[in-house]
Amino acid sequence: MDKKILKEYEDKGLSCPFSILRSGETFITKQGESQKNELSQMGMVIFETISTIGNIKIDAVEILGDKKGVVVDVAGDRLVGSLFNRTPAFDLQATWALISELKGHPSPVAAVVPKEKVRTKLEVGILDEIKATVKDYLGDFSERIYQNQLKKQRINVDELYDDDARRFIFALGKAAGMIIGPSKGTQLTNKLLKLLK
């Protein structure tokens, strides 16, 4: 989602609006830039939870603390929401109305038609190296995370291309970050990317 559109809604009174794609890409205004990583991780947890429970349709998430809150509209492969302070003047209904209006704007990322590009086929053995590296970081959790992301990213284990491997690696890093923390997750991602060089 275009930052300009998010800024428009921020100006309309929507506190720290954001949009998160299933791919992990997170769009946010300048006001929320410092919380981009946390929101990106939250988005991943929401997508993971939705896919885990499967047949229950979830279209909204509301988390209200004493001082802060976050509300999220689940629109397929995109989350649209707001992070806010709970002050006496805060109006939850007005926030939901603005989010509903905001979600009607198309995501330019989804609308972009990619240009023809040359894809490099990788040796299938690279997956064994990726798996071994993930195990170094995640131990007993590694097999489940690895298999979940393999399925979620629709990786063809018999025919692996560089762009699919990169997508898979970023997904593994994000999933690992939920268990071992974001900095270790980033460290894992960087180590895995080196395997492709």
CSV table of N, CA, C and O in Angstrom, one decimal, residues 72-196:
chain,number,residue,atom,x,y,z
A,72,VAL,N,-6.8,-4.9,13.6
A,72,VAL,CA,-6.3,-5.3,12.2
A,72,VAL,C,-7.5,-5.9,11.5
A,72,VAL,O,-8.2,-6.8,12.0
A,73,ASP,N,-7.6,-5.5,10.2
A,73,ASP,CA,-8.6,-6.1,9.3
A,73,ASP,C,-7.9,-7.1,8.5
A,73,ASP,O,-6.8,-6.8,7.9
A,74,VAL,N,-8.3,-8.3,8.4
A,74,VAL,CA,-7.7,-9.4,7.6
A,74,VAL,C,-8.4,-9.5,6.3
A,74,VAL,O,-9.6,-9.8,6.2
A,75,ALA,N,-7.7,-9.0,5.2
A,75,ALA,CA,-8.2,-9.0,3.9
A,75,ALA,C,-7.4,-10.0,3.0
A,75,ALA,O,-6.5,-9.5,2.3
A,76,GLY,N,-7.7,-11.3,3.1
A,76,GLY,CA,-6.9,-12.3,2.3
A,76,GLY,C,-5.5,-12.3,2.7
A,76,GLY,O,-5.1,-12.6,3.8
A,77,ASP,N,-4.6,-11.9,1.7
A,77,ASP,CA,-3.2,-11.9,1.9
A,77,ASP,C,-2.6,-10.6,2.4
A,77,ASP,O,-1.5,-10.3,2.3
A,78,ARG,N,-3.5,-9.7,2.9
A,78,ARG,CA,-3.1,-8.4,3.4
A,78,ARG,C,-3.8,-8.1,4.7
A,78,ARG,O,-5.0,-8.3,4.9
A,79,LEU,N,-3.1,-7.5,5.6
A,79,LEU,CA,-3.6,-7.0,6.8
A,79,LEU,C,-3.6,-5.4,6.8
A,79,LEU,O,-2.6,-4.9,6.3
A,80,VAL,N,-4.7,-4.8,7.2
A,80,VAL,CA,-4.7,-3.4,7.3
A,80,VAL,C,-5.1,-3.0,8.7
A,80,VAL,O,-6.1,-3.5,9.2
A,81,GLY,N,-4.3,-2.1,9.4
A,81,GLY,CA,-4.7,-1.9,10.7
A,81,GLY,C,-4.2,-0.5,11.3
A,81,GLY,O,-3.7,0.3,10.5
A,82,SER,N,-4.3,-0.4,12.6
A,82,SER,CA,-3.9,0.8,13.3
A,82,SER,C,-3.4,0.5,14.7
A,82,SER,O,-3.9,-0.4,15.3
A,83,LEU,N,-2.3,1.2,15.0
A,83,LEU,CA,-1.7,1.1,16.3
A,83,LEU,C,-2.0,2.4,17.1
A,83,LEU,O,-1.7,3.4,16.5
A,84,PHE,N,-2.5,2.3,18.3
A,84,PHE,CA,-2.9,3.6,18.9
A,84,PHE,C,-2.8,3.6,20.4
A,84,PHE,O,-2.6,2.5,21.0
A,85,ASN,N,-2.8,4.8,21.0
A,85,ASN,CA,-2.8,5.0,22.4
A,85,ASN,C,-4.2,5.0,22.9
A,85,ASN,O,-5.1,5.7,22.2
A,86,ARG,N,-4.6,4.4,24.0
A,86,ARG,CA,-5.9,4.4,24.5
A,86,ARG,C,-6.2,5.6,25.4
A,86,ARG,O,-6.0,5.5,26.6
A,87,THR,N,-6.5,6.7,24.9
A,87,THR,CA,-6.8,7.9,25.6
A,87,THR,C,-8.3,8.0,25.8
A,87,THR,O,-9.1,7.3,25.1
A,88,PRO,N,-8.8,8.9,26.7
A,88,PRO,CA,-10.2,9.1,26.9
A,88,PRO,C,-10.9,9.5,25.6
A,88,PRO,O,-12.1,9.2,25.3
A,89,ALA,N,-10.2,10.2,24.7
A,89,ALA,CA,-10.7,10.7,23.4
A,89,ALA,C,-10.7,9.7,22.3
A,89,ALA,O,-11.4,9.9,21.3
A,90,PHE,N,-10.1,8.5,22.6
A,90,PHE,CA,-10.0,7.5,21.5
A,90,PHE,C,-11.3,6.9,21.2
A,90,PHE,O,-12.1,6.5,22.1
A,91,ASP,N,-11.6,6.8,19.9
A,91,ASP,CA,-12.9,6.3,19.4
A,91,ASP,C,-12.7,5.0,18.6
A,91,ASP,O,-12.2,5.1,17.4
A,92,LEU,N,-12.9,3.8,19.2
A,92,LEU,CA,-12.7,2.6,18.5
A,92,LEU,C,-13.6,2.4,17.2
A,92,LEU,O,-13.1,1.9,16.2
A,93,GLN,N,-14.8,2.8,17.3
A,93,GLN,CA,-15.7,2.7,16.2
A,93,GLN,C,-15.2,3.5,15.0
A,93,GLN,O,-15.2,3.1,13.8
A,94,ALA,N,-14.8,4.7,15.3
A,94,ALA,CA,-14.3,5.6,14.2
A,94,ALA,C,-13.0,5.0,13.6
A,94,ALA,O,-12.8,5.1,12.4
A,95,THR,N,-12.2,4.4,14.4
A,95,THR,CA,-11.0,3.7,13.9
A,95,THR,C,-11.3,2.6,13.0
A,95,THR,O,-10.7,2.5,11.9
A,96,TRP,N,-12.3,1.8,13.3
A,96,TRP,CA,-12.7,0.7,12.5
A,96,TRP,C,-13.3,1.2,11.2
A,96,TRP,O,-13.1,0.6,10.1
A,97,ALA,N,-14.0,2.3,11.2
A,97,ALA,CA,-14.6,2.9,10.0
A,97,ALA,C,-13.5,3.3,9.0
A,97,ALA,O,-13.6,3.1,7.8
A,98,LEU,N,-12.5,4.0,9.6
A,98,LEU,CA,-11.4,4.4,8.7
A,98,LEU,C,-10.6,3.2,8.1
A,98,LEU,O,-10.2,3.3,7.0
A,99,ILE,N,-10.4,2.2,8.9
A,99,ILE,CA,-9.7,1.0,8.5
A,99,ILE,C,-10.5,0.3,7.3
A,99,ILE,O,-9.9,-0.1,6.3
A,100,SER,N,-11.8,0.3,7.5
A,100,SER,CA,-12.6,-0.3,6.5
A,100,SER,C,-12.5,0.4,5.2
A,100,SER,O,-12.5,-0.1,4.1
A,101,GLU,N,-12.5,1.8,5.3
A,101,GLU,CA,-12.4,2.6,4.1
A,101,GLU,C,-11.0,2.5,3.5
A,101,GLU,O,-10.8,2.3,2.3
A,102,LEU,N,-9.9,2.4,4.3
A,102,LEU,CA,-8.6,2.3,3.9
A,102,LEU,C,-8.3,0.9,3.1
A,102,LEU,O,-7.7,0.9,2.1
A,103,LYS,N,-9.0,-0.1,3.6
A,103,LYS,CA,-8.7,-1.4,3.0
A,103,LYS,C,-9.3,-1.5,1.6
A,103,LYS,O,-8.9,-2.4,0.8
A,104,GLY,N,-10.2,-0.6,1.2
A,104,GLY,CA,-10.7,-0.5,-0.1
A,104,GLY,C,-9.7,-0.1,-1.1
A,104,GLY,O,-9.9,-0.3,-2.3
A,105,HIS,N,-8.6,0.5,-0.7
A,105,HIS,CA,-7.5,1.0,-1.6
A,105,HIS,C,-6.7,-0.3,-2.0
A,105,HIS,O,-6.3,-1.0,-1.2
A,106,PRO,N,-6.5,-0.4,-3.3
A,106,PRO,CA,-5.7,-1.6,-3.8
A,106,PRO,C,-4.3,-1.5,-3.4
A,106,PRO,O,-3.7,-0.4,-3.2
A,107,SER,N,-3.7,-2.6,-3.2
A,107,SER,CA,-2.2,-2.7,-2.8
A,107,SER,C,-1.4,-2.6,-4.1
A,107,SER,O,-1.6,-3.5,-5.0
A,108,PRO,N,-0.6,-1.6,-4.3
A,108,PRO,CA,0.1,-1.5,-5.6
A,108,PRO,C,1.1,-2.7,-5.8
A,108,PRO,O,1.4,-3.1,-6.9
A,109,VAL,N,1.6,-3.3,-4.7
A,109,VAL,CA,2.5,-4.4,-4.8
A,109,VAL,C,1.8,-5.6,-5.5
A,109,VAL,O,2.3,-6.2,-6.4
A,110,ALA,N,0.5,-5.8,-5.1
A,110,ALA,CA,-0.2,-6.9,-5.7
A,110,ALA,C,-0.6,-6.6,-7.2
A,110,ALA,O,-0.7,-7.5,-8.0
A,111,ALA,N,-0.7,-5.3,-7.5
A,111,ALA,CA,-1.1,-4.9,-8.8
A,111,ALA,C,0.0,-4.9,-9.8
A,111,ALA,O,-0.2,-4.9,-11.0
A,112,VAL,N,1.3,-4.8,-9.3
A,112,VAL,CA,2.4,-4.7,-10.2
A,112,VAL,C,2.6,-6.0,-11.0
A,112,VAL,O,2.6,-7.1,-10.4
A,113,VAL,N,2.8,-5.9,-12.3
A,113,VAL,CA,3.1,-7.1,-13.1
A,113,VAL,C,4.6,-7.2,-13.3
A,113,VAL,O,5.2,-6.3,-13.8
A,114,PRO,N,5.2,-8.2,-12.8
A,114,PRO,CA,6.6,-8.3,-12.8
A,114,PRO,C,7.1,-8.4,-14.3
A,114,PRO,O,6.5,-9.0,-15.1
A,115,LYS,N,8.3,-7.9,-14.5
A,115,LYS,CA,9.0,-7.9,-15.8
A,115,LYS,C,9.5,-9.3,-16.0
A,115,LYS,O,9.8,-10.0,-15.0
A,116,GLU,N,9.7,-9.7,-17.2
A,116,GLU,CA,10.4,-11.0,-17.6
A,116,GLU,C,11.8,-10.9,-16.9
A,116,GLU,O,12.5,-10.0,-17.1
A,117,LYS,N,12.1,-12.0,-16.2
A,117,LYS,CA,13.5,-12.0,-15.7
A,117,LYS,C,14.1,-13.4,-15.8
A,117,LYS,O,13.4,-14.4,-15.9
A,118,VAL,N,15.4,-13.4,-15.9
A,118,VAL,CA,16.1,-14.7,-16.0
A,118,VAL,C,16.2,-15.3,-14.6
A,118,VAL,O,16.6,-14.7,-13.6
A,119,ARG,N,15.7,-16.6,-14.5
A,119,ARG,CA,15.7,-17.3,-13.3
A,119,ARG,C,16.9,-18.3,-13.3
A,119,ARG,O,17.1,-19.0,-14.3
A,120,THR,N,17.6,-18.3,-12.2
A,120,THR,CA,18.7,-19.3,-12.1
A,120,THR,C,18.3,-20.5,-11.3
A,120,THR,O,17.8,-20.4,-10.2
A,121,LYS,N,18.5,-21.6,-12.0
A,121,LYS,CA,18.1,-22.9,-11.3
A,121,LYS,C,19.3,-23.3,-10.3
A,121,LYS,O,20.5,-23.2,-10.7
A,122,LEU,N,18.9,-23.7,-9.1
A,122,LEU,CA,19.9,-24.0,-8.1
A,122,LEU,C,20.0,-25.5,-8.0
A,122,LEU,O,19.1,-26.3,-8.3
A,123,GLU,N,21.1,-26.0,-7.4
A,123,GLU,CA,21.3,-27.4,-7.1
A,123,GLU,C,20.3,-27.7,-6.0
A,123,GLU,O,20.2,-27.0,-5.0
A,124,VAL,N,19.6,-28.9,-6.1
A,124,VAL,CA,18.7,-29.2,-5.1
A,124,VAL,C,19.3,-29.4,-3.7
A,124,VAL,O,18.7,-29.2,-2.7
A,125,GLY,N,20.6,-29.8,-3.7
A,125,GLY,CA,21.3,-30.0,-2.5
A,125,GLY,C,21.4,-28.8,-1.6
A,125,GLY,O,21.7,-28.9,-0.4
A,126,ILE,N,21.1,-27.6,-2.1
A,126,ILE,CA,21.1,-26.4,-1.4
A,126,ILE,C,20.1,-26.4,-0.2
A,126,ILE,O,20.3,-25.9,0.8
A,127,LEU,N,19.0,-27.2,-0.5
A,127,LEU,CA,18.0,-27.3,0.5
A,127,LEU,C,18.5,-28.0,1.8
A,127,LEU,O,18.1,-27.7,2.9
A,128,ASP,N,19.4,-29.0,1.6
A,128,ASP,CA,19.9,-29.7,2.7
A,128,ASP,C,20.8,-28.8,3.5
A,128,ASP,O,20.8,-28.8,4.8
A,129,GLU,N,21.6,-27.9,2.8
A,129,GLU,CA,22.4,-26.9,3.5
A,129,GLU,C,21.6,-25.9,4.3
A,129,GLU,O,21.9,-25.6,5.4
A,130,ILE,N,20.5,-25.5,3.7
A,130,ILE,CA,19.5,-24.6,4.4
A,130,ILE,C,19.0,-25.2,5.6
A,130,ILE,O,19.0,-24.6,6.7
A,131,LYS,N,18.5,-26.5,5.5
A,131,LYS,CA,17.9,-27.2,6.6
A,131,LYS,C,18.9,-27.4,7.7
A,131,LYS,O,18.6,-27.2,8.9
A,132,ALA,N,20.2,-27.7,7.4
A,132,ALA,CA,21.2,-27.9,8.4
A,132,ALA,C,21.5,-26.6,9.2
A,132,ALA,O,21.6,-26.6,10.4
A,133,THR,N,21.5,-25.5,8.4
A,133,THR,CA,21.8,-24.2,9.1
A,133,THR,C,20.6,-23.8,10.0
A,133,THR,O,20.8,-23.3,11.1
A,134,VAL,N,19.4,-24.0,9.5
A,134,VAL,CA,18.2,-23.7,10.3
A,134,VAL,C,18.3,-24.6,11.6
A,134,VAL,O,17.9,-24.1,12.7
A,135,LYS,N,18.7,-25.8,11.5
A,135,LYS,CA,18.7,-26.7,12.7
A,135,LYS,C,19.8,-26.2,13.7
A,135,LYS,O,19.5,-26.2,14.9
A,136,ASP,N,20.9,-25.6,13.2
A,136,ASP,CA,21.8,-25.0,14.1
A,136,ASP,C,21.2,-23.9,15.0
A,136,ASP,O,21.6,-23.7,16.1
A,137,TYR,N,20.3,-23.2,14.4
A,137,TYR,CA,19.6,-22.0,15.1
A,137,TYR,C,18.4,-22.5,15.9
A,137,TYR,O,18.1,-21.9,17.0
A,138,LEU,N,17.6,-23.4,15.4
A,138,LEU,CA,16.3,-23.7,16.0
A,138,LEU,C,16.2,-25.1,16.7
A,138,LEU,O,15.2,-25.4,17.4
A,139,GLY,N,17.2,-25.9,16.6
A,139,GLY,CA,17.2,-27.2,17.2
A,139,GLY,C,16.0,-28.0,16.9
A,139,GLY,O,15.7,-28.2,15.7
A,140,ASP,N,15.2,-28.4,17.9
A,140,ASP,CA,14.1,-29.3,17.8
A,140,ASP,C,12.9,-28.6,17.0
A,140,ASP,O,12.1,-29.3,16.4
A,141,PHE,N,12.9,-27.3,16.9
A,141,PHE,CA,11.8,-26.6,16.2
A,141,PHE,C,12.1,-26.6,14.7
A,141,PHE,O,11.2,-26.3,13.9
A,142,SER,N,13.3,-26.9,14.3
A,142,SER,CA,13.8,-26.7,12.9
A,142,SER,C,12.9,-27.4,11.9
A,142,SER,O,12.5,-26.8,10.9
A,143,GLU,N,12.6,-28.7,12.1
A,143,GLU,CA,11.9,-29.5,11.1
A,143,GLU,C,10.5,-28.9,10.9
A,143,GLU,O,10.1,-28.8,9.7
A,144,ARG,N,9.8,-28.6,11.9
A,144,ARG,CA,8.5,-28.1,11.8
A,144,ARG,C,8.4,-26.7,11.0
A,144,ARG,O,7.7,-26.5,10.1
A,145,ILE,N,9.3,-25.8,11.4
A,145,ILE,CA,9.4,-24.5,10.8
A,145,ILE,C,9.8,-24.7,9.3
A,145,ILE,O,9.2,-24.1,8.4
A,146,TYR,N,10.8,-25.5,9.1
A,146,TYR,CA,11.3,-25.8,7.7
A,146,TYR,C,10.1,-26.3,6.8
A,146,TYR,O,9.9,-25.8,5.8
A,147,GLN,N,9.5,-27.3,7.3
A,147,GLN,CA,8.4,-28.0,6.5
A,147,GLN,C,7.2,-27.0,6.3
A,147,GLN,O,6.6,-26.9,5.2
A,148,ASN,N,6.8,-26.2,7.4
A,148,ASN,CA,5.7,-25.3,7.2
A,148,ASN,C,6.0,-24.2,6.2
A,148,ASN,O,5.2,-23.9,5.3
A,149,GLN,N,7.3,-23.7,6.2
A,149,GLN,CA,7.6,-22.7,5.2
A,149,GLN,C,7.8,-23.2,3.8
A,149,GLN,O,7.5,-22.6,2.8
A,150,LEU,N,8.3,-24.5,3.7
A,150,LEU,CA,8.4,-25.1,2.4
A,150,LEU,C,7.0,-25.2,1.8
A,150,LEU,O,6.9,-24.9,0.6
A,151,LYS,N,6.0,-25.6,2.6
A,151,LYS,CA,4.7,-25.7,2.1
A,151,LYS,C,4.0,-24.3,1.8
A,151,LYS,O,3.5,-24.1,0.7
A,152,LYS,N,4.2,-23.4,2.7
A,152,LYS,CA,3.6,-22.1,2.6
A,152,LYS,C,4.2,-21.3,1.4
A,152,LYS,O,3.4,-20.6,0.8
A,153,GLN,N,5.4,-21.4,1.2
A,153,GLN,CA,6.1,-20.7,0.1
A,153,GLN,C,6.0,-21.5,-1.2
A,153,GLN,O,6.5,-21.1,-2.2
A,154,ARG,N,5.3,-22.6,-1.2
A,154,ARG,CA,5.1,-23.5,-2.4
A,154,ARG,C,6.5,-23.8,-3.1
A,154,ARG,O,6.6,-23.5,-4.3
A,155,ILE,N,7.4,-24.3,-2.3
A,155,ILE,CA,8.7,-24.5,-2.9
A,155,ILE,C,8.7,-25.9,-3.6
A,155,ILE,O,8.4,-26.9,-3.0
A,156,ASN,N,9.1,-25.9,-4.8
A,156,ASN,CA,9.3,-27.2,-5.6
A,156,ASN,C,10.6,-27.7,-5.3
A,156,ASN,O,11.7,-27.2,-5.8
A,157,VAL,N,10.7,-28.8,-4.5
A,157,VAL,CA,12.0,-29.3,-4.0
A,157,VAL,C,12.8,-30.0,-5.1
A,157,VAL,O,14.0,-30.2,-5.0
A,158,ASP,N,12.1,-30.3,-6.2
A,158,ASP,CA,12.8,-31.0,-7.4
A,158,ASP,C,13.3,-29.9,-8.4
A,158,ASP,O,14.1,-30.3,-9.2
A,159,GLU,N,12.8,-28.7,-8.3
A,159,GLU,CA,13.3,-27.7,-9.3
A,159,GLU,C,13.3,-26.3,-8.5
A,159,GLU,O,12.3,-25.6,-8.5
A,160,LEU,N,14.4,-26.0,-7.9
A,160,LEU,CA,14.5,-24.8,-7.1
A,160,LEU,C,15.2,-23.7,-7.9
A,160,LEU,O,16.3,-23.9,-8.4
A,161,TYR,N,14.6,-22.5,-7.9
A,161,TYR,CA,15.2,-21.4,-8.5
A,161,TYR,C,15.6,-20.3,-7.5
A,161,TYR,O,15.1,-20.3,-6.4
A,162,ASP,N,16.5,-19.5,-7.9
A,162,ASP,CA,17.1,-18.5,-6.9
A,162,ASP,C,16.1,-17.6,-6.3
A,162,ASP,O,16.1,-17.4,-5.1
A,163,ASP,N,15.1,-17.1,-7.1
A,163,ASP,CA,14.1,-16.2,-6.5
A,163,ASP,C,13.2,-17.0,-5.5
A,163,ASP,O,12.8,-16.4,-4.4
A,164,ASP,N,12.9,-18.2,-5.7
A,164,ASP,CA,12.1,-19.0,-4.8
A,164,ASP,C,12.9,-19.3,-3.5
A,164,ASP,O,12.4,-19.2,-2.4
A,165,ALA,N,14.2,-19.6,-3.7
A,165,ALA,CA,15.0,-19.8,-2.5
A,165,ALA,C,15.1,-18.6,-1.6
A,165,ALA,O,15.1,-18.7,-0.4
A,166,ARG,N,15.3,-17.4,-2.3
A,166,ARG,CA,15.3,-16.2,-1.5
A,166,ARG,C,14.1,-16.0,-0.7
A,166,ARG,O,14.1,-15.6,0.5
A,167,ARG,N,12.9,-16.1,-1.4
A,167,ARG,CA,11.6,-16.0,-0.7
A,167,ARG,C,11.5,-17.0,0.5
A,167,ARG,O,11.1,-16.6,1.6
A,168,PHE,N,11.9,-18.2,0.3
A,168,PHE,CA,11.9,-19.2,1.3
A,168,PHE,C,12.8,-18.8,2.5
A,168,PHE,O,12.4,-18.9,3.6
A,169,ILE,N,14.0,-18.3,2.2
A,169,ILE,CA,15.0,-17.9,3.2
A,169,ILE,C,14.4,-16.8,4.1
A,169,ILE,O,14.5,-16.8,5.3
A,170,PHE,N,13.8,-15.8,3.4
A,170,PHE,CA,13.3,-14.7,4.2
A,170,PHE,C,12.1,-15.1,5.1
A,170,PHE,O,12.0,-14.7,6.2
A,171,ALA,N,11.3,-16.1,4.6
A,171,ALA,CA,10.2,-16.6,5.4
A,171,ALA,C,10.7,-17.4,6.5
A,171,ALA,O,10.2,-17.3,7.7
A,172,LEU,N,11.8,-18.2,6.3
A,172,LEU,CA,12.4,-19.0,7.4
A,172,LEU,C,13.0,-18.0,8.5
A,172,LEU,O,12.8,-18.3,9.7
A,173,GLY,N,13.6,-17.0,8.0
A,173,GLY,CA,14.2,-16.0,9.0
A,173,GLY,C,13.2,-15.3,9.8
A,173,GLY,O,13.4,-15.2,11.0
A,174,LYS,N,12.1,-15.0,9.2
A,174,LYS,CA,11.0,-14.3,10.0
A,174,LYS,C,10.3,-15.3,11.0
A,174,LYS,O,10.1,-15.0,12.1
A,175,ALA,N,10.1,-16.5,10.5
A,175,ALA,CA,9.5,-17.5,11.4
A,175,ALA,C,10.5,-17.9,12.5
A,175,ALA,O,10.0,-18.0,13.7
A,176,ALA,N,11.7,-18.0,12.3
A,176,ALA,CA,12.7,-18.2,13.3
A,176,ALA,C,12.8,-17.1,14.3
A,176,ALA,O,12.9,-17.3,15.5
A,177,GLY,N,12.7,-15.9,13.8
A,177,GLY,CA,12.7,-14.7,14.6
A,177,GLY,C,11.6,-14.7,15.7
A,177,GLY,O,11.8,-14.1,16.8
A,178,MET,N,10.5,-15.4,15.5
A,178,MET,CA,9.4,-15.5,16.4
A,178,MET,C,9.8,-16.3,17.6
A,178,MET,O,9.3,-16.2,18.7
A,179,ILE,N,10.8,-17.2,17.4
A,179,ILE,CA,11.2,-18.2,18.4
A,179,ILE,C,12.5,-17.7,19.1
A,179,ILE,O,12.6,-17.7,20.3
A,180,ILE,N,13.5,-17.3,18.3
A,180,ILE,CA,14.8,-16.9,18.8
A,180,ILE,C,15.1,-15.4,18.9
A,180,ILE,O,16.2,-15.0,19.3
A,181,GLY,N,14.1,-14.6,18.5
A,181,GLY,CA,14.2,-13.2,18.5
A,181,GLY,C,14.6,-12.6,17.2
A,181,GLY,O,15.3,-13.3,16.4
A,182,PRO,N,14.2,-11.4,16.9
A,182,PRO,CA,14.4,-10.8,15.6
A,182,PRO,C,15.9,-10.6,15.2
A,182,PRO,O,16.2,-10.9,14.0
A,183,SER,N,16.8,-10.3,16.1
A,183,SER,CA,18.2,-10.2,15.7
A,183,SER,C,18.8,-11.5,15.3
A,183,SER,O,19.5,-11.6,14.3
A,184,LYS,N,18.5,-12.6,16.0
A,184,LYS,CA,19.0,-13.9,15.6
A,184,LYS,C,18.3,-14.4,14.3
A,184,LYS,O,19.0,-15.0,13.5
A,185,GLY,N,17.1,-14.0,14.2
A,185,GLY,CA,16.4,-14.4,12.9
A,185,GLY,C,17.0,-13.7,11.7
A,185,GLY,O,17.2,-14.3,10.7
A,186,THR,N,17.4,-12.4,11.9
A,186,THR,CA,18.1,-11.7,10.8
A,186,THR,C,19.5,-12.3,10.6
A,186,THR,O,19.9,-12.5,9.4
A,187,GLN,N,20.2,-12.7,11.6
A,187,GLN,CA,21.5,-13.4,11.5
A,187,GLN,C,21.3,-14.7,10.7
A,187,GLN,O,22.2,-15.0,9.8
A,188,LEU,N,20.3,-15.4,11.0
A,188,LEU,CA,20.0,-16.7,10.3
A,188,LEU,C,19.8,-16.4,8.8
A,188,LEU,O,20.3,-17.0,7.9
A,189,THR,N,18.9,-15.4,8.5
A,189,THR,CA,18.6,-15.0,7.1
A,189,THR,C,19.9,-14.7,6.4
A,189,THR,O,20.1,-15.2,5.3
A,190,ASN,N,20.8,-13.9,7.0
A,190,ASN,CA,22.0,-13.5,6.3
A,190,ASN,C,22.9,-14.7,6.0
A,190,ASN,O,23.5,-14.8,5.0
A,191,LYS,N,22.9,-15.6,7.0
A,191,LYS,CA,23.8,-16.8,6.8
A,191,LYS,C,23.2,-17.7,5.7
A,191,LYS,O,24.0,-18.2,4.9
A,192,LEU,N,21.9,-17.8,5.6
A,192,LEU,CA,21.3,-18.6,4.6
A,192,LEU,C,21.5,-18.0,3.2
A,192,LEU,O,21.7,-18.7,2.2
A,193,LEU,N,21.4,-16.6,3.1
A,193,LEU,CA,21.6,-15.9,1.9
A,193,LEU,C,23.0,-16.2,1.3
A,193,LEU,O,23.2,-16.2,0.1
A,194,LYS,N,24.0,-16.3,2.2
A,194,LYS,CA,25.4,-16.5,1.8
A,194,LYS,C,25.5,-17.9,1.1
A,194,LYS,O,26.4,-18.1,0.3
A,195,LEU,N,24.6,-18.8,1.4
A,195,LEU,CA,24.6,-20.1,0.8
A,195,LEU,C,24.3,-20.1,-0.7
A,195,LEU,O,24.7,-20.9,-1.5
A,196,LEU,N,23.6,-19.0,-1.1
A,196,LEU,CA,23.2,-18.8,-2.5
A,196,LEU,C,24.3,-18.2,-3.4
A,196,LEU,O,24.2,-18.2,-4.6
